[in-house]
Coordinates of C-alpha atoms in Angstrom, one line a residue:
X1 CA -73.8 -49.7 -25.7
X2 CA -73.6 -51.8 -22.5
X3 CA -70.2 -52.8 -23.4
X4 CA -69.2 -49.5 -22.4
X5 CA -69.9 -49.0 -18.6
X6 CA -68.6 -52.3 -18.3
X7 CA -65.8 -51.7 -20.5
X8 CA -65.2 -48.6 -17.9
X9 CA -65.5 -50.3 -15.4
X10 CA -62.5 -52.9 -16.5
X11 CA -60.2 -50.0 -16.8
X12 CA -60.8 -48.7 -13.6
X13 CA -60.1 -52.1 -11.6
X14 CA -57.0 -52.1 -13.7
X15 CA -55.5 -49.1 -12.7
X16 CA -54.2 -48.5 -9.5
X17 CA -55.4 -46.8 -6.6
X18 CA -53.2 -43.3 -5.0
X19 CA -52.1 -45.2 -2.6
X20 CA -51.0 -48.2 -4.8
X21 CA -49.2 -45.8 -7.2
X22 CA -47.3 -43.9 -3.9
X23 CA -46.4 -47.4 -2.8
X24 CA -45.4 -48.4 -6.3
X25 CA -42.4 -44.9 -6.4
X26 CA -41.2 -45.7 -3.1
X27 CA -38.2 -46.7 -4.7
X28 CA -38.0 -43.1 -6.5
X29 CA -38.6 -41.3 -3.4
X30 CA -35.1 -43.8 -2.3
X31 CA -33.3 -42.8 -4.9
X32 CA -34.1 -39.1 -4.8
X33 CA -33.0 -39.3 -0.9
X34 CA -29.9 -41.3 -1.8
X35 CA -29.0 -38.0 -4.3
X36 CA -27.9 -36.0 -1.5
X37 CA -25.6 -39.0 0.3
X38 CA -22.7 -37.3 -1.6
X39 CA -23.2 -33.8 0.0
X40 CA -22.6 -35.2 3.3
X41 CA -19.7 -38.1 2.2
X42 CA -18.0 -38.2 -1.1
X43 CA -17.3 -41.9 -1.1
X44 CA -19.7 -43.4 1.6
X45 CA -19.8 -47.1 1.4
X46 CA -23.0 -49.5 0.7
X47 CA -25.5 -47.8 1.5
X48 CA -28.5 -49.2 3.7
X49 CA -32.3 -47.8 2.7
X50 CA -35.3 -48.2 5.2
X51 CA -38.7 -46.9 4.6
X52 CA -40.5 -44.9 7.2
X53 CA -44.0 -44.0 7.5
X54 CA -47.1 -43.9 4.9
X55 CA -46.3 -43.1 1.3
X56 CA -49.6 -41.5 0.9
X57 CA -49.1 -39.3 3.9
X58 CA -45.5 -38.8 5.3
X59 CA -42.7 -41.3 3.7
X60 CA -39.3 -40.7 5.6
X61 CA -36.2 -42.9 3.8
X62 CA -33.5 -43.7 6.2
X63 CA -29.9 -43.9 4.9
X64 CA -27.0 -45.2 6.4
X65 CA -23.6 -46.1 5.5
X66 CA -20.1 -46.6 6.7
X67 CA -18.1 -43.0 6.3
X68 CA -14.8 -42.9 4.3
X69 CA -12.9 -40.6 6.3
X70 CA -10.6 -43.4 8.3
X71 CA -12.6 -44.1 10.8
X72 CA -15.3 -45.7 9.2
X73 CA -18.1 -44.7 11.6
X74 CA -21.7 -44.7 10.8
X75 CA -23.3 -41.9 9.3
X76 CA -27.1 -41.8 8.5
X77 CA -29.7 -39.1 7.4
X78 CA -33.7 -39.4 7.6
X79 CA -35.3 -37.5 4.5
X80 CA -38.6 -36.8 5.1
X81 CA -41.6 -35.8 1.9
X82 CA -44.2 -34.1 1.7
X83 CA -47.5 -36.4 0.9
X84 CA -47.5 -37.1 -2.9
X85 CA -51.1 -37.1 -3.1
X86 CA -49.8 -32.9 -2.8
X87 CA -47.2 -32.4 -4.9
X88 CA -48.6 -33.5 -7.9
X89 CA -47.0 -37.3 -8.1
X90 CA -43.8 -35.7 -7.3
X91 CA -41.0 -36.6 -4.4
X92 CA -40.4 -33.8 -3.3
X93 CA -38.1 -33.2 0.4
X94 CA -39.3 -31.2 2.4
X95 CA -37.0 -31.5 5.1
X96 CA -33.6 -33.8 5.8
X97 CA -32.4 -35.1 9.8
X98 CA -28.9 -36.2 9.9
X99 CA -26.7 -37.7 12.3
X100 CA -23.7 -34.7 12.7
X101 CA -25.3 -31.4 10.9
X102 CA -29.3 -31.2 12.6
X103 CA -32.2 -30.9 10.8
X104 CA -32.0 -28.8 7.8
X105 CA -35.2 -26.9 5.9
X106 CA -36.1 -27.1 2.3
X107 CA -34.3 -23.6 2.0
X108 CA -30.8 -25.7 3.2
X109 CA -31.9 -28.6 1.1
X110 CA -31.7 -26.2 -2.2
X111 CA -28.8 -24.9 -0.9
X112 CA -27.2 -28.5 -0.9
X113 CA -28.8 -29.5 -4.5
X114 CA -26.9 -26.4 -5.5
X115 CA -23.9 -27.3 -4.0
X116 CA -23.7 -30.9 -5.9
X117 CA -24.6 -29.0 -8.8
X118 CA -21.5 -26.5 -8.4
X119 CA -19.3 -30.0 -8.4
X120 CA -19.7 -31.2 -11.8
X121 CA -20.9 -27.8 -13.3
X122 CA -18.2 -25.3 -12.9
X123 CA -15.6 -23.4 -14.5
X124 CA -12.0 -25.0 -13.3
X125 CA -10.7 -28.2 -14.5
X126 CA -10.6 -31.0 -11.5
X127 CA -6.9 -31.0 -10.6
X128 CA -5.3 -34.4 -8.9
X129 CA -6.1 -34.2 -5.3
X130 CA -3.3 -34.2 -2.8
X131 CA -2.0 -37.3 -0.8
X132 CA -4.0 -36.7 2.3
X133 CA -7.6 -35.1 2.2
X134 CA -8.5 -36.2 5.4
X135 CA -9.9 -33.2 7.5
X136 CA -7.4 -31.4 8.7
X137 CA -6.8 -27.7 10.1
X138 CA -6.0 -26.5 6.6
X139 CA -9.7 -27.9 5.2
X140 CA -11.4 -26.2 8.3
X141 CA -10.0 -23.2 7.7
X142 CA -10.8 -23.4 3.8
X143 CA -14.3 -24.1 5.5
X144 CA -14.6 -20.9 7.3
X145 CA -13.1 -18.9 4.1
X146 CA -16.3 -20.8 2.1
X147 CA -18.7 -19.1 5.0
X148 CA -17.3 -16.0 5.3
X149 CA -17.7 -15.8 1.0
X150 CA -21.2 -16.7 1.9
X151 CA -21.5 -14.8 4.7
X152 CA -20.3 -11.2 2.6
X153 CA -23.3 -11.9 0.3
X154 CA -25.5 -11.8 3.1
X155 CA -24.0 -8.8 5.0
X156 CA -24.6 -7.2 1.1
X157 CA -28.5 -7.6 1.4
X158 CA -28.3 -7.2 5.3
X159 CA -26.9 -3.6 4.8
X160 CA -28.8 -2.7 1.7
X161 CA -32.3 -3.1 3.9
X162 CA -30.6 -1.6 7.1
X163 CA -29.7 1.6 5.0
X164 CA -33.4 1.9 3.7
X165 CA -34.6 1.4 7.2
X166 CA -32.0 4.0 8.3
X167 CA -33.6 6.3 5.8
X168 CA -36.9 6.7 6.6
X169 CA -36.7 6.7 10.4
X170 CA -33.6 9.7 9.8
X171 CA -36.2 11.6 8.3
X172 CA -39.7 10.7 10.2
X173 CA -38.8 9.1 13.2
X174 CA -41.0 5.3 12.7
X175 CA -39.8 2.0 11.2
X176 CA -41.3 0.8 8.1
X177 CA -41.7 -3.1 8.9
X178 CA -43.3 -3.2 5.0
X179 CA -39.5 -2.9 3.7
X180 CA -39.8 -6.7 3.7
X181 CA -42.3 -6.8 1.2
X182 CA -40.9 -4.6 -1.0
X183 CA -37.7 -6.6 -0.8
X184 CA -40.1 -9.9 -1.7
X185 CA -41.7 -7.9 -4.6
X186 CA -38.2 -7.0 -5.9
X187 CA -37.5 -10.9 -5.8
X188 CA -40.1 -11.7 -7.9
X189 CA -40.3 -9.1 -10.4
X190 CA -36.6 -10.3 -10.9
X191 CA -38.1 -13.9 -11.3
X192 CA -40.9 -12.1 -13.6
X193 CA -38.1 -10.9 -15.8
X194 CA -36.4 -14.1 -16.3
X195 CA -39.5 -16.0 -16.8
X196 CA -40.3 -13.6 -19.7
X197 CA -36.6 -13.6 -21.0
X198 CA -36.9 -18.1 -21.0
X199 CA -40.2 -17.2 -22.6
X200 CA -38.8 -15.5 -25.6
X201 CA -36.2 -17.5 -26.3
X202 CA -33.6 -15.4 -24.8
X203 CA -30.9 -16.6 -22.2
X204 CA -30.6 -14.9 -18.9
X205 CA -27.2 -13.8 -19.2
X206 CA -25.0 -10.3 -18.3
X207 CA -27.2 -7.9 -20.4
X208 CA -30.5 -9.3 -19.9
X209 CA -29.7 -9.4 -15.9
X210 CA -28.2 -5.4 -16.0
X211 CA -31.9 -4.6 -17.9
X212 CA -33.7 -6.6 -15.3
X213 CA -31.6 -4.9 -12.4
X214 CA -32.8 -1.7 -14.1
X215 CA -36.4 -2.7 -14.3
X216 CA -36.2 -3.6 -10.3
X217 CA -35.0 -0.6 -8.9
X218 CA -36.9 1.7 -10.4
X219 CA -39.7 -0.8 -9.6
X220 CA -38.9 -0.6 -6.1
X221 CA -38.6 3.1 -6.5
X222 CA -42.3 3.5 -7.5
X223 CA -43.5 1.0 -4.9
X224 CA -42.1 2.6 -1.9
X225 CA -42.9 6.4 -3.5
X226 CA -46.4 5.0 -4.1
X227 CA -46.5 3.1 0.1
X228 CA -45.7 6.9 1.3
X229 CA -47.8 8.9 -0.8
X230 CA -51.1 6.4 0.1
X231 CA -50.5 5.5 3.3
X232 CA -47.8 7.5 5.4
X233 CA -47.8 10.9 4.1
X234 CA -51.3 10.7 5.2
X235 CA -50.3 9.6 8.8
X236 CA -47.2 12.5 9.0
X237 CA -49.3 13.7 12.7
X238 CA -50.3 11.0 14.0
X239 CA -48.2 9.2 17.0
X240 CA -44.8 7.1 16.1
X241 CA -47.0 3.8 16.8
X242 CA -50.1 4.6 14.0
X243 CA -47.5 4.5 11.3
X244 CA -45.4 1.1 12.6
X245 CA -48.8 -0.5 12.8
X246 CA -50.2 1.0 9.7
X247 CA -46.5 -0.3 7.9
X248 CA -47.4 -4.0 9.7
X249 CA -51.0 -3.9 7.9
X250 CA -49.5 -2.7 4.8
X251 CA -47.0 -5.8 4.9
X252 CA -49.6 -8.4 5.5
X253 CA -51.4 -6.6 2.5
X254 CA -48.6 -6.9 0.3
X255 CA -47.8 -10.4 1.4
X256 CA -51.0 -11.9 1.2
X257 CA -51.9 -10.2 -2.3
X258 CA -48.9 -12.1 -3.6
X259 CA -49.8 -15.0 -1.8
X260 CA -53.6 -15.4 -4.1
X261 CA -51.5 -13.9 -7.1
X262 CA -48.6 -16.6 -7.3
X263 CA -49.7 -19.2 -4.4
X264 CA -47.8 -21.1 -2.1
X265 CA -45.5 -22.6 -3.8
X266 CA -41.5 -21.3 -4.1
X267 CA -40.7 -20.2 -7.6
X268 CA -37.6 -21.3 -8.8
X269 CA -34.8 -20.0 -11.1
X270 CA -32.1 -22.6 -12.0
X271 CA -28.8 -23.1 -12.2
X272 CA -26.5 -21.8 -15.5
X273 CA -23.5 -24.1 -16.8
X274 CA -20.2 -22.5 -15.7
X275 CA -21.7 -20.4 -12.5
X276 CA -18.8 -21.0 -10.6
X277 CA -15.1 -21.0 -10.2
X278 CA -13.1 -23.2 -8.2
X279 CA -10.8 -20.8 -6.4
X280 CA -9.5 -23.5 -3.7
X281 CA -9.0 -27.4 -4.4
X282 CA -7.4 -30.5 -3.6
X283 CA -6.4 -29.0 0.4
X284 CA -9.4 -31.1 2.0
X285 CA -12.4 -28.5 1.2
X286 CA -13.3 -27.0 -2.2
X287 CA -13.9 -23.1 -2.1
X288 CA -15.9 -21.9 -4.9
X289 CA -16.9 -18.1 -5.8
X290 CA -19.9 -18.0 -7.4
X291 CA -20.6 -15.0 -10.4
X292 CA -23.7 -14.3 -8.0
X293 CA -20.7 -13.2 -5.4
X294 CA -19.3 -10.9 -7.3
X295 CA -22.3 -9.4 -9.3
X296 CA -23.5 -8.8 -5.5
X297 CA -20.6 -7.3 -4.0
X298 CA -20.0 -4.8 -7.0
X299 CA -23.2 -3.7 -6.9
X300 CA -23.5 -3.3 -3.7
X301 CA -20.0 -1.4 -3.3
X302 CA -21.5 1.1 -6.3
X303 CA -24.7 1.6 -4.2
X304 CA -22.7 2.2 -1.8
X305 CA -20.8 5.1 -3.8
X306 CA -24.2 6.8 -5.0
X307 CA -25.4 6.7 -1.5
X308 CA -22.1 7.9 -0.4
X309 CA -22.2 11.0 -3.8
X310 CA -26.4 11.8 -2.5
X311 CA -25.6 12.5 0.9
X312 CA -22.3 14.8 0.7
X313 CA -23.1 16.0 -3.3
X314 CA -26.4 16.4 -3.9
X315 CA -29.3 18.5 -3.2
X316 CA -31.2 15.7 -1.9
X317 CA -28.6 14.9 0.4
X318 CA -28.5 18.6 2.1
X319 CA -32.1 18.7 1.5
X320 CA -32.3 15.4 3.5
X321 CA -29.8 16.2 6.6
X322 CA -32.2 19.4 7.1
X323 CA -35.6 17.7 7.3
X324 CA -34.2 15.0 9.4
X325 CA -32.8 17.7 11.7
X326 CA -35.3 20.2 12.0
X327 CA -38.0 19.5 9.3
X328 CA -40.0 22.5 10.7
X329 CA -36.8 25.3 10.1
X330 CA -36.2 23.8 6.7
X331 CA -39.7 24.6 5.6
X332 CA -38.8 28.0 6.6
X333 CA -35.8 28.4 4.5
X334 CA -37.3 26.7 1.4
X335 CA -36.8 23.2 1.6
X336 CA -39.4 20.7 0.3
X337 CA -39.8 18.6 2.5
X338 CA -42.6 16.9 1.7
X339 CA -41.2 16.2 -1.5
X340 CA -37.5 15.2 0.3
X341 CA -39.7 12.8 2.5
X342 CA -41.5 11.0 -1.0
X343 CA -38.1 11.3 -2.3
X344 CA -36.7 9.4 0.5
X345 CA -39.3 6.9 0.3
X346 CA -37.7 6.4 -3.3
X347 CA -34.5 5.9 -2.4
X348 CA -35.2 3.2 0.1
X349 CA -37.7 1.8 -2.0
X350 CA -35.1 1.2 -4.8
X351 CA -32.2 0.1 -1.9
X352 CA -34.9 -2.8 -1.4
X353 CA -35.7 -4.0 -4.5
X354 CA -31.8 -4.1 -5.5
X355 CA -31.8 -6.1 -2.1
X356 CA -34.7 -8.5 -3.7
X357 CA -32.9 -8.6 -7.2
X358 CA -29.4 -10.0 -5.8
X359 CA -31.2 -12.8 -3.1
X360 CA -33.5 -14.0 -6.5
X361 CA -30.4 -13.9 -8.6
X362 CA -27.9 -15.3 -5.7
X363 CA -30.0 -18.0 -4.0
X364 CA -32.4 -18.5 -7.0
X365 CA -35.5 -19.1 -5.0
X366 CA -38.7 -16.9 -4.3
X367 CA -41.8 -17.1 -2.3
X368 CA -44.4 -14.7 -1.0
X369 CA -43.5 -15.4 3.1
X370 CA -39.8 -14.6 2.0
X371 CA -39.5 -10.8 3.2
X372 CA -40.4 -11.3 7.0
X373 CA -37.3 -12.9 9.2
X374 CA -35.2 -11.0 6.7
X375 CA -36.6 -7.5 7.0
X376 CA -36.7 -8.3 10.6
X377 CA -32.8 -9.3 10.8
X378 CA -32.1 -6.0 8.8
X379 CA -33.4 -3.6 11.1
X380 CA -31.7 -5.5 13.9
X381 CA -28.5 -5.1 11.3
X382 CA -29.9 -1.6 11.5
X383 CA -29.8 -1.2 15.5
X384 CA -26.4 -2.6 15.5
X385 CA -25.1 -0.2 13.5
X386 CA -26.5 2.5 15.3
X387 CA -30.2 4.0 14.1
X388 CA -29.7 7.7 12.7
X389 CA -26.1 6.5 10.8
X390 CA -26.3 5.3 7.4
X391 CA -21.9 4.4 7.8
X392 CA -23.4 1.9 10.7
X393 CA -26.2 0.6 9.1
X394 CA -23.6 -0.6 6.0
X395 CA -21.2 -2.0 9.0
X396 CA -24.4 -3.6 10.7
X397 CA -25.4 -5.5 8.3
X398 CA -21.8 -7.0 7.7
X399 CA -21.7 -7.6 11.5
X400 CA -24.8 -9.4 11.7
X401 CA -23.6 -12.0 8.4
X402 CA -20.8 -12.7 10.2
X403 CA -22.7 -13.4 13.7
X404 CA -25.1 -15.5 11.9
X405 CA -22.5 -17.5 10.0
X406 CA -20.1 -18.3 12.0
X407 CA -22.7 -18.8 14.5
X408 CA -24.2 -21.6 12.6
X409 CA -20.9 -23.1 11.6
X410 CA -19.2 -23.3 15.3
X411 CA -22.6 -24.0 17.2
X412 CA -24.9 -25.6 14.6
X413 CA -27.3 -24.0 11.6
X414 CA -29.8 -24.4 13.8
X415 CA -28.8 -22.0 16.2
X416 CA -28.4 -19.3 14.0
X417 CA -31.5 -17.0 14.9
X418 CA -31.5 -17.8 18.0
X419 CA -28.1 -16.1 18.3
X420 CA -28.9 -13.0 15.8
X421 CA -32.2 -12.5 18.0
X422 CA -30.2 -12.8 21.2
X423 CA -27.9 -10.0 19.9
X424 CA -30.4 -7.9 19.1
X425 CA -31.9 -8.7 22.8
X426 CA -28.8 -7.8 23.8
X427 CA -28.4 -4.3 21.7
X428 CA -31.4 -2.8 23.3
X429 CA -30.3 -3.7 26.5
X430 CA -26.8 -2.4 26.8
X431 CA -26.4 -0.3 23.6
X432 CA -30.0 1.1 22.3
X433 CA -27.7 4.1 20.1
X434 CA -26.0 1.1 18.5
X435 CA -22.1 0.9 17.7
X436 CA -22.1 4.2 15.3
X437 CA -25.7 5.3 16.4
X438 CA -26.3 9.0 17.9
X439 CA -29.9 8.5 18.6
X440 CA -30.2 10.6 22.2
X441 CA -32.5 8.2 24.6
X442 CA -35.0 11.1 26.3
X443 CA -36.9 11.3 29.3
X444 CA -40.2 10.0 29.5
X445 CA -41.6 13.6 30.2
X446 CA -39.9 14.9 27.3
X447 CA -41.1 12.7 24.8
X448 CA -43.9 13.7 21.9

């Protein structure tokens, strides 16, 4: 028996130590870095690998190499991981510093994985390239028709919050900052639904995803009915500020509930075979249109048509467009309106969880800090438009897309909220109605 402890002991001096092991994978943490060399060059030349830092803390991996675009100049990027003792023995980027495109976030880094992906995985044969691929003025402008693809899918989720934030301040005057929540928990019961569909056995293809976007709405739909008929309908008298700060409480609520629910970490939902055509090729820049587009731009453009039938068609729509303009008279000629109010609630409810289910199925990550910057660019999507015109919140949030895309492709990704928040700095200084707004600015003494 006291072979054993010594025994144990043996075993233990043979294996290595954390910091041993990190030191030992350094090489895997090179060759996960050196994956994303042919994002930024297809055909870069030897490359060079350097080791910065501690691998048991933060390991940085320089690259550099000689570009192949004629000139040969060098071209280098820094990735930089998060400790391995935290990821479970697992590289893993958390961001990437390069020479000509800034410092780009996980979120960018996914984005790039995806694009390599899109290369070898999608629908179109690989035609022979043209002679001369060098960059020329027909490949930048192939560029800026790949961003503006990009930058429609935003404008789609852009204007789907804006119109939801449009809604509920039509009808009682305060903005709902919790719409960014409900747009996170519309993410992730999308995520939900594929994790159950893998789970079965199933695939997440066309009818799966239509049942799922199904499930979401009316998801949403319940959650915001459920946020008005706890918390706001109980708040109708109070001042416009009890109800914006009781909506901020509510999102930290929501956000931090997920938060102990799922943890930290981003959720993931990858990448099918044949995701992606090929429209463009051979010119100097590849342009691809991914299914995600186009499943988000029809359904947006058939949201769109509903909310278009509801406001001209429907009962709700004239019930609506009373409430919001005198909510008092059309009590006195019959109208429910606290029931217009909760149905309104609904409505936007459901317009953010559709917003949730295209950004999980589009950009295939969630996490629980997701809704914030997004609900926040929405309602500025929302004043650029013009607050009291669901027409400007739609053309807002397509405004703003564009502003933030080109933005970041003339000036630099990193620049990008800067210039969306300057706009909207700018919006409530020299236009406060908005482009299509008629919101009537009032005097101090006239104000409730």
């Amino acid at each position: 028996m006291a072979l054993l402890p010594a025994l144990f002991l043996a075993l233990l001096s043979l294996t290595p130590a954390p910091a041993a092991r990190a030191a030992q994978d350094v090489p895997a943490a090179i060759a996960r870095c050196q994956e994303l060399v042919p994002g930024f060059d297809e055909h870069p030349g030897p490359v060079l690998s350097e080791v910065q830092g501690n691998p048991d803390k933060v390991l940085g991996v320089r690259l550099t190499w000689k570009r192949s675009d004629g000139d040969h100049a060098e071209d280098w990027i820094i990735c930089w991981f998060l400790p391995i003792s935290e990821t479970n023995g697992l590289w893993q980027i958390d961001e990437v510093q390069t020479k000509n495109h800034g410092m780009m976030i996980r979120y960018d880094v996914q984005q790039l994985y995806k694009m390599l992906w899109l290369r070898t995985h999608d629908n179109a044969q690989r035609l022979a390239p043209v002679a001369a691929t060098a960059a020329t003025w027909i490949a930048r402008l192939l560029y800026l028709l790949q961003q503006t693809i990009n930058g429609i899918t935003i404008g789609c989720l852009y204007a789907l919050l804006a119109v939801a934030f449009n809604l509920i301040y039509g009808i009682v005057r305060f903005i709902n900052l919790a719409f960014g929540e409900l747009y996170m928990i519309g993410a992730f019961a999308t995520y939900l639904a594929y994790a159950v569909t893998i789970h079965l056995g199933g695939s997440f293809t066309l009818l799966p995803i239509l049942a799922t976007a199904a499930y979401v709405i009316v998801t949403g739909a319940l959650a915001g009915w459920t946020t008005n008929h706890l918390v706001f309908s109980r708040l109708r008298a109070s001042a416009s500020t009890v109800p914006l700060i009781a909506s901020i409480a509510l999102a930290i609520l929501i956000s931090n509930t997920v938060l102990i629910l799922q943890g930290p970490k981003t959720r993931w939902m990858p990448q099918y075979q044949h995701s992606a055509w090929r429209i463009v090729e051979g010119l100097g820049y590849d342009v691809y249109l991914r299914k995600g587009h186009v499943f988000v731009g029809i359904g947006t453009a058939c949201i769109a048509g509903f909310l278009w039938w509801v406001a001209r068609r429907s009962n709700l729509g004239r019930s609506y467009r009373a409430c919001a303009q005198d909510p008092k008279m059309a009590a006195l000629v019959g109208v429910d309106v606290r029931g217009t109010i909760g149905l309104s609630f609904a409505l936007s409810g459901a317009l953010t969880g559709a917003a949730g289910l295209f950004e999980a199925l589009q950009y295939n990550a969630v996490d629980f800090h997701m809704g914030f910057i997004v609900a926040i660019k929405a309602l500025t999507a929302a004043l650029l438009g013009g607050i009291g015109s669901v027409p400007g919140a739609l053309a807002g949030g397509f405004i703003l897309a564009g502003i933030e895309t080109y933005a970041g492709t003339v000036i630099g990704f990193e620049w990008r909220d800067i210039v969306v928040f300057g706009v909207l700095a700018l919006v409530l200084v020299f236009r406060p109605a908005g482009i299509f707004g008629t919101l009537r600015l009032m005097p101090a003494d006239e104000r409730p």
